[in-house]
Short mmCIF file of C-alpha atoms and ligand atoms in Angstrom, two decimals:
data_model
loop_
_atom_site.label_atom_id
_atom_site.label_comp_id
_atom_site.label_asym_id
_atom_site.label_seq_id
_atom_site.Cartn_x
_atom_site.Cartn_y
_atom_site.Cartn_z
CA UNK A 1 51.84 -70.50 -19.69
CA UNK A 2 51.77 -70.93 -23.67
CA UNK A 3 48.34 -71.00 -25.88
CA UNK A 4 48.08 -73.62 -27.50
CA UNK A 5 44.61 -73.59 -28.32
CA UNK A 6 45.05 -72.09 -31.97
CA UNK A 7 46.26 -75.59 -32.98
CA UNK A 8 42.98 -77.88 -33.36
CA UNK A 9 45.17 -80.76 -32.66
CA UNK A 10 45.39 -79.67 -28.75
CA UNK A 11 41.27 -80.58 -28.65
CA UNK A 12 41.87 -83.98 -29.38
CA UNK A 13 45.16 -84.46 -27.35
CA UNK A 14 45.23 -81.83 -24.61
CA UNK A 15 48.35 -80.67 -23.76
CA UNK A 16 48.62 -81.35 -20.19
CA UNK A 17 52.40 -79.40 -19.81
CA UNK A 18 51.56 -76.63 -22.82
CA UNK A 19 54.77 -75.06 -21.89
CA UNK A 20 56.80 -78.21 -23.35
CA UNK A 21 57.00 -78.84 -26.57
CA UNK A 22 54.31 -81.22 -27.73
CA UNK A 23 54.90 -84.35 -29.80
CA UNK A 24 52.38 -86.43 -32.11
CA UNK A 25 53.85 -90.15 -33.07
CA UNK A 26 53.53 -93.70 -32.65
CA UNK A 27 56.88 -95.53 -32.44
CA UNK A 28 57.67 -96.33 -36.15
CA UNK A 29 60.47 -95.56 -38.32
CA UNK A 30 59.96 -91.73 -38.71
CA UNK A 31 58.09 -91.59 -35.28
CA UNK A 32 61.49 -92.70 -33.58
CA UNK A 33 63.76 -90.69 -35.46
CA UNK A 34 62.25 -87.19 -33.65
CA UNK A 35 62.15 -89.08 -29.97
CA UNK A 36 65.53 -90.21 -30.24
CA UNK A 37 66.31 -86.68 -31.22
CA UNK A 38 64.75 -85.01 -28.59
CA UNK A 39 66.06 -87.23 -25.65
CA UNK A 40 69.70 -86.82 -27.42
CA UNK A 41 69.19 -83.01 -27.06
CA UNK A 42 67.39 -82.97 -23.74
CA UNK A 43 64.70 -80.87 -24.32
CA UNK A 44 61.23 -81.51 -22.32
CA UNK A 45 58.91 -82.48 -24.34
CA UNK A 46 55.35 -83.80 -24.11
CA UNK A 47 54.30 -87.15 -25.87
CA UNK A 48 50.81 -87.73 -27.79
CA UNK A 49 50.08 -91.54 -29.30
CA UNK A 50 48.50 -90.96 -33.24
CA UNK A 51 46.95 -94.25 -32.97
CA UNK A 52 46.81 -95.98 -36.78
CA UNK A 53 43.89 -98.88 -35.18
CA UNK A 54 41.73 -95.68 -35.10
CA UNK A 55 42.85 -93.30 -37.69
CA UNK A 56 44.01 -90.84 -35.37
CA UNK A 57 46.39 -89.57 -38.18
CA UNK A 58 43.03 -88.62 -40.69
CA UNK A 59 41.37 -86.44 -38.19
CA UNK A 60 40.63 -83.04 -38.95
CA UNK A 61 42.35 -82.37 -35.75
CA UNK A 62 45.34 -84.12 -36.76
CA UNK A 63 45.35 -82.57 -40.45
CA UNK A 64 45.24 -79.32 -39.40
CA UNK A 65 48.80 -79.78 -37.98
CA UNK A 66 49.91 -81.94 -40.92
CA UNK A 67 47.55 -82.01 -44.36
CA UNK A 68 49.37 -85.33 -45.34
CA UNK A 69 48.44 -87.35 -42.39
CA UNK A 70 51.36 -89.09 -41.53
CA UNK A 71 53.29 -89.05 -38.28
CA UNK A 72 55.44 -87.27 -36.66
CA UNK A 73 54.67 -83.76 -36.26
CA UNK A 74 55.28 -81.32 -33.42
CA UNK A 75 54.33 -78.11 -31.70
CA UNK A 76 56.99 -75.95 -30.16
CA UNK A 77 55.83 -73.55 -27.63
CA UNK A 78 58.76 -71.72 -28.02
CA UNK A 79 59.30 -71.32 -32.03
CA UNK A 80 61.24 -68.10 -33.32
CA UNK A 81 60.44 -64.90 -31.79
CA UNK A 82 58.75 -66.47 -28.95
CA UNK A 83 55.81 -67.50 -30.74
CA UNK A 84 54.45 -71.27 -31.14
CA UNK A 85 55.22 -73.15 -34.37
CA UNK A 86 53.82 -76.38 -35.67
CA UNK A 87 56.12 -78.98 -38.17
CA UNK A 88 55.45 -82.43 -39.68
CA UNK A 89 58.17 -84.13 -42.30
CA UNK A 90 60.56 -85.96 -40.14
CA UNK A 91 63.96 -84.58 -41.55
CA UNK A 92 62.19 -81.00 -41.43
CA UNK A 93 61.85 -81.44 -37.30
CA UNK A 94 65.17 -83.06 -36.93
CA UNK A 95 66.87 -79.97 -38.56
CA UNK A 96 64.31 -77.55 -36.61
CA UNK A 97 65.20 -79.23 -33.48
CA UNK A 98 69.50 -79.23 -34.27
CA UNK A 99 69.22 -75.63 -35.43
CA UNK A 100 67.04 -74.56 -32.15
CA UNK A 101 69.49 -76.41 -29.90
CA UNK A 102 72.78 -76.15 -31.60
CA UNK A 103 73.47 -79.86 -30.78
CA UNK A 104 74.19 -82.66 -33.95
CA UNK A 105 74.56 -79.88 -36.50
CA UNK A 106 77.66 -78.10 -36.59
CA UNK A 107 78.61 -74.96 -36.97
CA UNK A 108 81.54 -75.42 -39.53
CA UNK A 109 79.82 -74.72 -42.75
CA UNK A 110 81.67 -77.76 -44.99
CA UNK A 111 80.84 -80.48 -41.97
CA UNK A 112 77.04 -78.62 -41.56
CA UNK A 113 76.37 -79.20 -45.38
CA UNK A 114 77.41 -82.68 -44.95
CA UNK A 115 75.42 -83.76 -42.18
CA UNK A 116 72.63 -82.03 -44.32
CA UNK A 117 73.83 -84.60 -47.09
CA UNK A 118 73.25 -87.47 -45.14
CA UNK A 119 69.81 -86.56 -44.01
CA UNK A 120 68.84 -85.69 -47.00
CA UNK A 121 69.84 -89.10 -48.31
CA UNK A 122 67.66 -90.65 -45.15
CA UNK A 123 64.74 -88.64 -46.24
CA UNK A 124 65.07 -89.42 -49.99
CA UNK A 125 66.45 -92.60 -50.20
CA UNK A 126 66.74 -95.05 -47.44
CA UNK A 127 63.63 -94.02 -45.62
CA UNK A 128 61.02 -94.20 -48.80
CA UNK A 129 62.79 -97.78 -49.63
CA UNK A 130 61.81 -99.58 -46.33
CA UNK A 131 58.80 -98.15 -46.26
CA UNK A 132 57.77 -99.31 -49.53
CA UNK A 133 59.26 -102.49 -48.43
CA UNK A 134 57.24 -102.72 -45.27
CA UNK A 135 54.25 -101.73 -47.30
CA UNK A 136 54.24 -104.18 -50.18
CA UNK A 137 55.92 -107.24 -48.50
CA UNK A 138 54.96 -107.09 -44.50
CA UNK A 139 51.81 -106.26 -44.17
CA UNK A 140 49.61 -109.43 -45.61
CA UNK A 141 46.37 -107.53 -46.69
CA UNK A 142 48.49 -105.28 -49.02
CA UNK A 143 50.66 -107.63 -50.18
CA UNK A 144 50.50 -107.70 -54.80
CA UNK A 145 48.81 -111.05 -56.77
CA UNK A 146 52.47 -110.79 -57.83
CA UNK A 147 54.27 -111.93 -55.10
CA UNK A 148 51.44 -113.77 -53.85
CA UNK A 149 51.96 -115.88 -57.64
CA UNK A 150 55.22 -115.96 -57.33
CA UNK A 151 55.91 -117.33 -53.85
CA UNK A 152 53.45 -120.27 -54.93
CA UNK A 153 56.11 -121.19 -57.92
N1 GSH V 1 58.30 -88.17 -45.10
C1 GSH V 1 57.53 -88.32 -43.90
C2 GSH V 1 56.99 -89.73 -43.83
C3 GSH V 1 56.13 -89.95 -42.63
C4 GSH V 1 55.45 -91.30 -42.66
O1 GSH V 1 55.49 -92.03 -43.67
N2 GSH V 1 54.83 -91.65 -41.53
C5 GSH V 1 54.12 -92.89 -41.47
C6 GSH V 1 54.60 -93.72 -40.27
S1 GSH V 1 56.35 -94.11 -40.42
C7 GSH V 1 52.63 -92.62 -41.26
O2 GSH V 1 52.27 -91.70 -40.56
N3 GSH V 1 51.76 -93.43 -41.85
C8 GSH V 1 50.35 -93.32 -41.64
C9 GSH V 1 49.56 -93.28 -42.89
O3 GSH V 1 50.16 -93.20 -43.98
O4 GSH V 1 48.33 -93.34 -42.79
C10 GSH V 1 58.40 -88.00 -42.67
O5 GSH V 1 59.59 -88.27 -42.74
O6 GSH V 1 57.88 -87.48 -41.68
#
């Protein structure tokens, strides 16, 4: 049975199945990414709702896993040499996850680098873009006196 209890984020979100490894995201962007990864790969994992109505992600709990508060961030039992690790940054777990596994990353080095490319260029580029987009434009409260002007034109 693994030992979680170093991680203060295992207070507020018990892990009932400790030996799996232990997921904290809400179903957004970035949250998807690392469940679609996992159930591609198959590996048992163990899912805990960061709920934004309540903060969940600015809890010292929660910052002790990840100091930037965002989702998604994980605990692996089972990190190198047997010991448990804790990630956050999206691209970060993907890669963690492929290079654990040895699925969706190959092994030839040319086509590894350019997978590597293209996830980089999720991170970087297409990622921060919608969710600057989704900040500014969707979400009413937020929105700029700029576009609020200029949609009255
Ligand atoms: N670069 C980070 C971005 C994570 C991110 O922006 N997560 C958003 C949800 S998609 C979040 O947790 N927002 C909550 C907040 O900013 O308070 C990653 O890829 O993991």
């Amino acid at each position: 049975m693994s030992d979680l209890s170093a991680f203060p984020v295992t207070r507020r979100w018990p892990a009932e199945h400790p030996d799996r490894l232990q997921l904290y995201s809400l179903p957004t962007p970035n949250g998807v990414k690392v469940s679609i990864m996992l159930e591609e790969i198959g590996l048992p994992y163990e899912v805990h709702l960061v709920d934004f109505d309540k903060d969940d992600q600015k809890t010292p709990e929660f910052l002790a896993l990840n100091p930037n508060g965002k989702i998604p961030a994980i605990i692996d039992p089972n990190g190198p040499g047997g010991k448990p690790l804790g990630l956050f940054e999206s691209g970060a777990i993907l890669q963690y996850l492929a290079d654990k596994t040895g699925k969706l990353l190959p092994a030839d080095a040319a086509r590894r680098r350019q997978t590597i490319q293209w996830l980089h260029f999720q991170m970087g580029g297409v990622g921060p873009m919608f969710g600057q987009l989704g900040f500014f434009i969707n979400s009413p409260a937020r929105r700029s006196p700029i576009s609020d002007h200029s949609s009255a034109m």
